[in-house]
Amino acid sequence: MMLQHFLQEFGYFALFLGTFFEGETILVLAGFLAFRGYMDINLVVVVAFFGSYAGDQLWYFMGRKHGRKLLARKPRWQLMGDRALEHIRRHPDIWVLSFRFVYGLRTVMPVAIGLSGYPPGRYLLLNGIGAAVWAAALGAAAYKFGSVLEGLLGNVKKYELWVLGALLVIGVLLWVRRRIKNARIAREEKLAVAANAQVHVDARNTSDE
């Protein structure tokens, strides 16, 4: 009852905030909770759509105005942003539609898209399509997951807190893994840049001699 009361009071607001900033884990949780009857799957999809859409529109316009400053704040953002720009320049529309489905690019990619000069009107349309497909597909998959789990375990209610906890732990572990990987890549990139700079210095000193 405590879980039900919390979800009735704050569930959809928490879903909106979660999808505004990141989204995958909280949408999966909400889809499973909808299967259990604590939330409405149609509202889950709609709220997830608006949260994702609003968040990515904000990052896009921040990218248009302050893209380089934003990316320069963190070495890993700078590295990921440069790579994202390469992808966008080759296949801009495809990436606008699909970046939500690539884990770890949710924040950096809209900034890079804005920085690339992608047209605002076109982004408004394609970002909406991408957000709708993402919310519907992931929400439906999580709902179906609940159905499959019930087929395997029988009465899921006995295990629902364990399932929610497991999904949350998996989401946190994926986030930590991504952070560690990005930090390692950023360190390697900084070392490579420093090594190249030292090579140029040595070459200049040699030529001066």
PDB file of C-alpha atoms in Angstrom:
ATOM      1  CA  MET A   1       0.000   0.000   0.000  1.00  0.00           C
ATOM      2  CA  MET A   2       2.879   2.336   0.726  1.00  0.00           C
ATOM      3  CA  LEU A   3       4.245   1.824  -2.795  1.00  0.00           C
ATOM      4  CA  GLN A   4       0.811   2.381  -4.300  1.00  0.00           C
ATOM      5  CA  HIS A   5       0.304   5.604  -2.328  1.00  0.00           C
ATOM      6  CA  PHE A   6       3.723   6.932  -3.350  1.00  0.00           C
ATOM      7  CA  LEU A   7       3.109   6.169  -7.022  1.00  0.00           C
ATOM      8  CA  GLN A   8      -0.319   7.784  -6.945  1.00  0.00           C
ATOM      9  CA  GLU A   9       1.168  10.935  -5.457  1.00  0.00           C
ATOM     10  CA  PHE A  10       4.514  11.216  -7.230  1.00  0.00           C
ATOM     11  CA  GLY A  11       4.842   8.407  -9.781  1.00  0.00           C
ATOM     12  CA  TYR A  12       4.157  10.314 -12.979  1.00  0.00           C
ATOM     13  CA  PHE A  13       6.066  13.380 -11.823  1.00  0.00           C
ATOM     14  CA  ALA A  14       9.083  11.190 -11.004  1.00  0.00           C
ATOM     15  CA  LEU A  15       8.746   9.561 -14.419  1.00  0.00           C
ATOM     16  CA  PHE A  16       8.717  12.959 -16.115  1.00  0.00           C
ATOM     17  CA  LEU A  17      11.841  14.090 -14.252  1.00  0.00           C
ATOM     18  CA  GLY A  18      13.611  10.804 -14.886  1.00  0.00           C
ATOM     19  CA  THR A  19      12.940  10.837 -18.614  1.00  0.00           C
ATOM     20  CA  PHE A  20      13.792  14.535 -18.785  1.00  0.00           C
ATOM     21  CA  PHE A  21      17.349  13.830 -17.633  1.00  0.00           C
ATOM     22  CA  GLU A  22      18.085  10.232 -18.664  1.00  0.00           C
ATOM     23  CA  GLY A  23      15.137   7.921 -18.859  1.00  0.00           C
ATOM     24  CA  GLU A  24      15.894   4.295 -19.632  1.00  0.00           C
ATOM     25  CA  THR A  25      15.842   2.823 -16.137  1.00  0.00           C
ATOM     26  CA  ILE A  26      12.882   4.783 -14.820  1.00  0.00           C
ATOM     27  CA  LEU A  27      10.802   4.052 -17.926  1.00  0.00           C
ATOM     28  CA  VAL A  28      11.484   0.326 -17.572  1.00  0.00           C
ATOM     29  CA  LEU A  29      10.452   0.526 -13.911  1.00  0.00           C
ATOM     30  CA  ALA A  30       7.294   2.442 -14.826  1.00  0.00           C
ATOM     31  CA  GLY A  31       6.399  -0.054 -17.554  1.00  0.00           C
ATOM     32  CA  PHE A  32       6.704  -2.933 -15.108  1.00  0.00           C
ATOM     33  CA  LEU A  33       4.680  -1.041 -12.495  1.00  0.00           C
ATOM     34  CA  ALA A  34       2.011  -0.428 -15.129  1.00  0.00           C
ATOM     35  CA  PHE A  35       1.782  -4.164 -15.716  1.00  0.00           C
ATOM     36  CA  ARG A  36       1.338  -4.623 -11.982  1.00  0.00           C
ATOM     37  CA  GLY A  37      -1.541  -2.136 -12.040  1.00  0.00           C
ATOM     38  CA  TYR A  38       0.130   0.658 -10.083  1.00  0.00           C
ATOM     39  CA  MET A  39       0.310   2.964 -13.091  1.00  0.00           C
ATOM     40  CA  ASP A  40      -1.482   3.324 -16.413  1.00  0.00           C
ATOM     41  CA  ILE A  41       0.650   2.193 -19.360  1.00  0.00           C
ATOM     42  CA  ASN A  42      -0.862   4.798 -21.699  1.00  0.00           C
ATOM     43  CA  LEU A  43      -0.053   7.597 -19.261  1.00  0.00           C
ATOM     44  CA  VAL A  44       3.406   6.125 -18.722  1.00  0.00           C
ATOM     45  CA  VAL A  45       4.138   6.349 -22.448  1.00  0.00           C
ATOM     46  CA  VAL A  46       2.698   9.868 -22.760  1.00  0.00           C
ATOM     47  CA  VAL A  47       4.579  11.225 -19.736  1.00  0.00           C
ATOM     48  CA  ALA A  48       7.811   9.545 -20.857  1.00  0.00           C
ATOM     49  CA  PHE A  49       7.382  11.092 -24.297  1.00  0.00           C
ATOM     50  CA  PHE A  50       6.950  14.613 -22.936  1.00  0.00           C
ATOM     51  CA  GLY A  51       9.792  14.234 -20.446  1.00  0.00           C
ATOM     52  CA  SER A  52      12.214  12.943 -23.053  1.00  0.00           C
ATOM     53  CA  TYR A  53      11.081  15.438 -25.682  1.00  0.00           C
ATOM     54  CA  ALA A  54      11.351  18.442 -23.370  1.00  0.00           C
ATOM     55  CA  GLY A  55      14.749  17.422 -22.024  1.00  0.00           C
ATOM     56  CA  ASP A  56      16.273  16.883 -25.429  1.00  0.00           C
ATOM     57  CA  GLN A  57      14.840  20.126 -26.797  1.00  0.00           C
ATOM     58  CA  LEU A  58      16.480  21.966 -23.908  1.00  0.00           C
ATOM     59  CA  TRP A  59      19.865  20.308 -24.495  1.00  0.00           C
ATOM     60  CA  TYR A  60      19.588  21.022 -28.223  1.00  0.00           C
ATOM     61  CA  PHE A  61      19.031  24.758 -27.740  1.00  0.00           C
ATOM     62  CA  MET A  62      21.770  24.893 -25.113  1.00  0.00           C
ATOM     63  CA  GLY A  63      24.019  23.228 -27.673  1.00  0.00           C
ATOM     64  CA  ARG A  64      23.168  25.875 -30.260  1.00  0.00           C
ATOM     65  CA  LYS A  65      24.021  28.705 -27.875  1.00  0.00           C
ATOM     66  CA  HIS A  66      26.710  27.291 -25.590  1.00  0.00           C
ATOM     67  CA  GLY A  67      27.723  23.979 -27.170  1.00  0.00           C
ATOM     68  CA  ARG A  68      31.497  24.284 -26.975  1.00  0.00           C
ATOM     69  CA  LYS A  69      31.425  25.686 -23.442  1.00  0.00           C
ATOM     70  CA  LEU A  70      29.205  22.840 -22.271  1.00  0.00           C
ATOM     71  CA  LEU A  71      31.356  20.141 -23.825  1.00  0.00           C
ATOM     72  CA  ALA A  72      34.569  21.724 -22.561  1.00  0.00           C
ATOM     73  CA  ARG A  73      33.390  21.465 -18.950  1.00  0.00           C
ATOM     74  CA  LYS A  74      34.226  17.759 -18.832  1.00  0.00           C
ATOM     75  CA  PRO A  75      36.914  15.937 -20.838  1.00  0.00           C
ATOM     76  CA  ARG A  76      34.657  12.944 -21.450  1.00  0.00           C
ATOM     77  CA  TRP A  77      31.888  15.224 -22.759  1.00  0.00           C
ATOM     78  CA  GLN A  78      34.395  16.864 -25.080  1.00  0.00           C
ATOM     79  CA  LEU A  79      35.531  13.517 -26.428  1.00  0.00           C
ATOM     80  CA  MET A  80      32.005  12.140 -26.793  1.00  0.00           C
ATOM     81  CA  GLY A  81      30.819  15.411 -28.332  1.00  0.00           C
ATOM     82  CA  ASP A  82      33.543  15.347 -30.981  1.00  0.00           C
ATOM     83  CA  ARG A  83      32.652  11.779 -31.882  1.00  0.00           C
ATOM     84  CA  ALA A  84      28.950  12.630 -31.915  1.00  0.00           C
ATOM     85  CA  LEU A  85      29.609  15.500 -34.321  1.00  0.00           C
ATOM     86  CA  GLU A  86      31.350  13.108 -36.703  1.00  0.00           C
ATOM     87  CA  HIS A  87      28.301  10.816 -36.700  1.00  0.00           C
ATOM     88  CA  ILE A  88      25.858  13.701 -37.109  1.00  0.00           C
ATOM     89  CA  ARG A  89      27.690  15.176 -40.091  1.00  0.00           C
ATOM     90  CA  ARG A  90      27.504  11.848 -41.910  1.00  0.00           C
ATOM     91  CA  HIS A  91      23.901  10.863 -41.087  1.00  0.00           C
ATOM     92  CA  PRO A  92      22.157  13.774 -39.309  1.00  0.00           C
ATOM     93  CA  ASP A  93      18.509  12.706 -39.593  1.00  0.00           C
ATOM     94  CA  ILE A  94      19.205   9.108 -38.617  1.00  0.00           C
ATOM     95  CA  TRP A  95      20.997  10.181 -35.446  1.00  0.00           C
ATOM     96  CA  VAL A  96      18.285  12.657 -34.463  1.00  0.00           C
ATOM     97  CA  LEU A  97      15.744   9.850 -34.710  1.00  0.00           C
ATOM     98  CA  SER A  98      17.796   7.144 -33.030  1.00  0.00           C
ATOM     99  CA  PHE A  99      20.227   8.578 -30.461  1.00  0.00           C
ATOM    100  CA  ARG A 100      17.902   7.699 -27.546  1.00  0.00           C
ATOM    101  CA  PHE A 101      18.401   4.041 -28.341  1.00  0.00           C
ATOM    102  CA  VAL A 102      22.192   4.302 -27.942  1.00  0.00           C
ATOM    103  CA  TYR A 103      22.939   4.082 -24.240  1.00  0.00           C
ATOM    104  CA  GLY A 104      25.121   6.879 -22.900  1.00  0.00           C
ATOM    105  CA  LEU A 105      24.453   9.459 -25.624  1.00  0.00           C
ATOM    106  CA  ARG A 106      21.245  10.907 -24.223  1.00  0.00           C
ATOM    107  CA  THR A 107      22.762  14.178 -22.967  1.00  0.00           C
ATOM    108  CA  VAL A 108      25.748  14.711 -25.237  1.00  0.00           C
ATOM    109  CA  MET A 109      24.066  13.968 -28.563  1.00  0.00           C
ATOM    110  CA  PRO A 110      21.394  16.738 -28.433  1.00  0.00           C
ATOM    111  CA  VAL A 111      24.112  19.224 -27.466  1.00  0.00           C
ATOM    112  CA  ALA A 112      26.226  18.077 -30.410  1.00  0.00           C
ATOM    113  CA  ILE A 113      23.215  18.238 -32.742  1.00  0.00           C
ATOM    114  CA  GLY A 114      22.576  21.828 -31.687  1.00  0.00           C
ATOM    115  CA  LEU A 115      26.256  22.663 -32.071  1.00  0.00           C
ATOM    116  CA  SER A 116      26.301  21.179 -35.573  1.00  0.00           C
ATOM    117  CA  GLY A 117      23.802  23.763 -36.820  1.00  0.00           C
ATOM    118  CA  TYR A 118      21.009  21.263 -37.428  1.00  0.00           C
ATOM    119  CA  PRO A 119      17.813  23.213 -38.340  1.00  0.00           C
ATOM    120  CA  PRO A 120      15.560  23.892 -35.300  1.00  0.00           C
ATOM    121  CA  GLY A 121      12.297  23.179 -37.112  1.00  0.00           C
ATOM    122  CA  ARG A 122      13.531  19.872 -38.444  1.00  0.00           C
ATOM    123  CA  TYR A 123      14.856  18.890 -35.026  1.00  0.00           C
ATOM    124  CA  LEU A 124      11.524  19.799 -33.431  1.00  0.00           C
ATOM    125  CA  LEU A 125       9.755  17.362 -35.761  1.00  0.00           C
ATOM    126  CA  LEU A 126      12.223  14.470 -35.870  1.00  0.00           C
ATOM    127  CA  ASN A 127      13.006  14.700 -32.161  1.00  0.00           C
ATOM    128  CA  GLY A 128       9.285  14.349 -31.486  1.00  0.00           C
ATOM    129  CA  ILE A 129       9.066  11.267 -33.688  1.00  0.00           C
ATOM    130  CA  GLY A 130      12.117   9.743 -32.019  1.00  0.00           C
ATOM    131  CA  ALA A 131      10.776  10.473 -28.529  1.00  0.00           C
ATOM    132  CA  ALA A 132       7.396   8.932 -29.364  1.00  0.00           C
ATOM    133  CA  VAL A 133       8.920   5.743 -30.779  1.00  0.00           C
ATOM    134  CA  TRP A 134      11.339   5.445 -27.845  1.00  0.00           C
ATOM    135  CA  ALA A 135       8.660   5.939 -25.182  1.00  0.00           C
ATOM    136  CA  ALA A 136       6.209   3.545 -26.821  1.00  0.00           C
ATOM    137  CA  ALA A 137       8.785   0.847 -27.603  1.00  0.00           C
ATOM    138  CA  LEU A 138      10.560   0.832 -24.244  1.00  0.00           C
ATOM    139  CA  GLY A 139       7.352   1.209 -22.247  1.00  0.00           C
ATOM    140  CA  ALA A 140       5.712  -1.659 -24.140  1.00  0.00           C
ATOM    141  CA  ALA A 141       8.821  -3.830 -23.766  1.00  0.00           C
ATOM    142  CA  ALA A 142       8.864  -3.281 -19.994  1.00  0.00           C
ATOM    143  CA  TYR A 143       5.142  -4.061 -19.803  1.00  0.00           C
ATOM    144  CA  LYS A 144       5.707  -7.244 -21.796  1.00  0.00           C
ATOM    145  CA  PHE A 145       8.597  -8.124 -19.501  1.00  0.00           C
ATOM    146  CA  GLY A 146       6.140  -8.139 -16.605  1.00  0.00           C
ATOM    147  CA  SER A 147       3.853 -10.478 -18.520  1.00  0.00           C
ATOM    148  CA  VAL A 148       6.698 -12.867 -19.334  1.00  0.00           C
ATOM    149  CA  LEU A 149       7.881 -12.783 -15.739  1.00  0.00           C
ATOM    150  CA  GLU A 150       4.410 -13.637 -14.517  1.00  0.00           C
ATOM    151  CA  GLY A 151       4.345 -16.598 -16.874  1.00  0.00           C
ATOM    152  CA  LEU A 152       7.608 -17.830 -15.385  1.00  0.00           C
ATOM    153  CA  LEU A 153       7.019 -17.102 -11.705  1.00  0.00           C
ATOM    154  CA  GLY A 154       3.266 -17.287 -11.386  1.00  0.00           C
ATOM    155  CA  ASN A 155       2.183 -14.740  -8.792  1.00  0.00           C
ATOM    156  CA  VAL A 156       4.550 -11.829  -9.489  1.00  0.00           C
ATOM    157  CA  LYS A 157       3.180  -9.836  -6.561  1.00  0.00           C
ATOM    158  CA  LYS A 158       5.278 -11.896  -4.152  1.00  0.00           C
ATOM    159  CA  TYR A 159       8.419 -10.891  -6.017  1.00  0.00           C
ATOM    160  CA  GLU A 160       7.607  -7.399  -7.269  1.00  0.00           C
ATOM    161  CA  LEU A 161       9.828  -5.560  -4.784  1.00  0.00           C
ATOM    162  CA  TRP A 162      12.694  -7.889  -5.651  1.00  0.00           C
ATOM    163  CA  VAL A 163      12.110  -7.305  -9.354  1.00  0.00           C
ATOM    164  CA  LEU A 164      11.998  -3.530  -8.890  1.00  0.00           C
ATOM    165  CA  GLY A 165      15.157  -3.665  -6.808  1.00  0.00           C
ATOM    166  CA  ALA A 166      16.922  -5.803  -9.411  1.00  0.00           C
ATOM    167  CA  LEU A 167      15.941  -3.452 -12.241  1.00  0.00           C
ATOM    168  CA  LEU A 168      17.152  -0.481 -10.227  1.00  0.00           C
ATOM    169  CA  VAL A 169      20.462  -2.166  -9.410  1.00  0.00           C
ATOM    170  CA  ILE A 170      20.990  -3.083 -13.071  1.00  0.00           C
ATOM    171  CA  GLY A 171      20.337   0.523 -14.064  1.00  0.00           C
ATOM    172  CA  VAL A 172      22.812   1.825 -11.486  1.00  0.00           C
ATOM    173  CA  LEU A 173      25.461  -0.715 -12.508  1.00  0.00           C
ATOM    174  CA  LEU A 174      25.096   0.255 -16.168  1.00  0.00           C
ATOM    175  CA  TRP A 175      25.432   3.915 -15.212  1.00  0.00           C
ATOM    176  CA  VAL A 176      28.554   3.239 -13.126  1.00  0.00           C
ATOM    177  CA  ARG A 177      30.050   1.118 -15.901  1.00  0.00           C
ATOM    178  CA  ARG A 178      29.452   3.898 -18.400  1.00  0.00           C
ATOM    179  CA  ARG A 179      31.043   6.472 -16.096  1.00  0.00           C
ATOM    180  CA  ILE A 180      34.136   4.313 -15.572  1.00  0.00           C
ATOM    181  CA  LYS A 181      34.452   3.617 -19.293  1.00  0.00           C
ATOM    182  CA  ASN A 182      34.070   7.284 -20.215  1.00  0.00           C
ATOM    183  CA  ALA A 183      36.599   8.326 -17.570  1.00  0.00           C
ATOM    184  CA  ARG A 184      39.107   5.789 -18.906  1.00  0.00           C
ATOM    185  CA  ILE A 185      38.603   6.965 -22.484  1.00  0.00           C
ATOM    186  CA  ALA A 186      39.005  10.589 -21.408  1.00  0.00           C
ATOM    187  CA  ARG A 187      42.264   9.780 -19.582  1.00  0.00           C
ATOM    188  CA  GLU A 188      43.618   7.940 -22.604  1.00  0.00           C
ATOM    189  CA  GLU A 189      42.667  10.846 -24.849  1.00  0.00           C
ATOM    190  CA  LYS A 190      44.399  13.353 -22.569  1.00  0.00           C
ATOM    191  CA  LEU A 191      47.535  11.213 -22.480  1.00  0.00           C
ATOM    192  CA  ALA A 192      47.504  10.940 -26.270  1.00  0.00           C
ATOM    193  CA  VAL A 193      47.125  14.706 -26.647  1.00  0.00           C
ATOM    194  CA  ALA A 194      49.943  15.312 -24.163  1.00  0.00           C
ATOM    195  CA  ALA A 195      52.170  12.817 -25.985  1.00  0.00           C
ATOM    196  CA  ASN A 196      51.496  14.476 -29.342  1.00  0.00           C
ATOM    197  CA  ALA A 197      52.232  17.883 -27.867  1.00  0.00           C
ATOM    198  CA  GLN A 198      55.533  16.604 -26.481  1.00  0.00           C
ATOM    199  CA  VAL A 199      56.448  15.161 -29.880  1.00  0.00           C
ATOM    200  CA  HIS A 200      55.849  18.556 -31.505  1.00  0.00           C
ATOM    201  CA  VAL A 201      57.942  20.285 -28.831  1.00  0.00           C
ATOM    202  CA  ASP A 202      60.791  17.820 -29.304  1.00  0.00           C
ATOM    203  CA  ALA A 203      60.606  18.217 -33.074  1.00  0.00           C
ATOM    204  CA  ARG A 204      60.698  22.010 -32.764  1.00  0.00           C
ATOM    205  CA  ASN A 205      63.687  21.869 -30.424  1.00  0.00           C
ATOM    206  CA  THR A 206      65.504  19.552 -32.811  1.00  0.00           C
ATOM    207  CA  SER A 207      64.878  21.853 -35.772  1.00  0.00           C
ATOM    208  CA  ASP A 208      66.101  24.864 -33.773  1.00  0.00           C
ATOM    209  CA  GLU A 209      69.356  23.086 -33.069  1.00  0.00           C
TER     210      GLU A 209
END
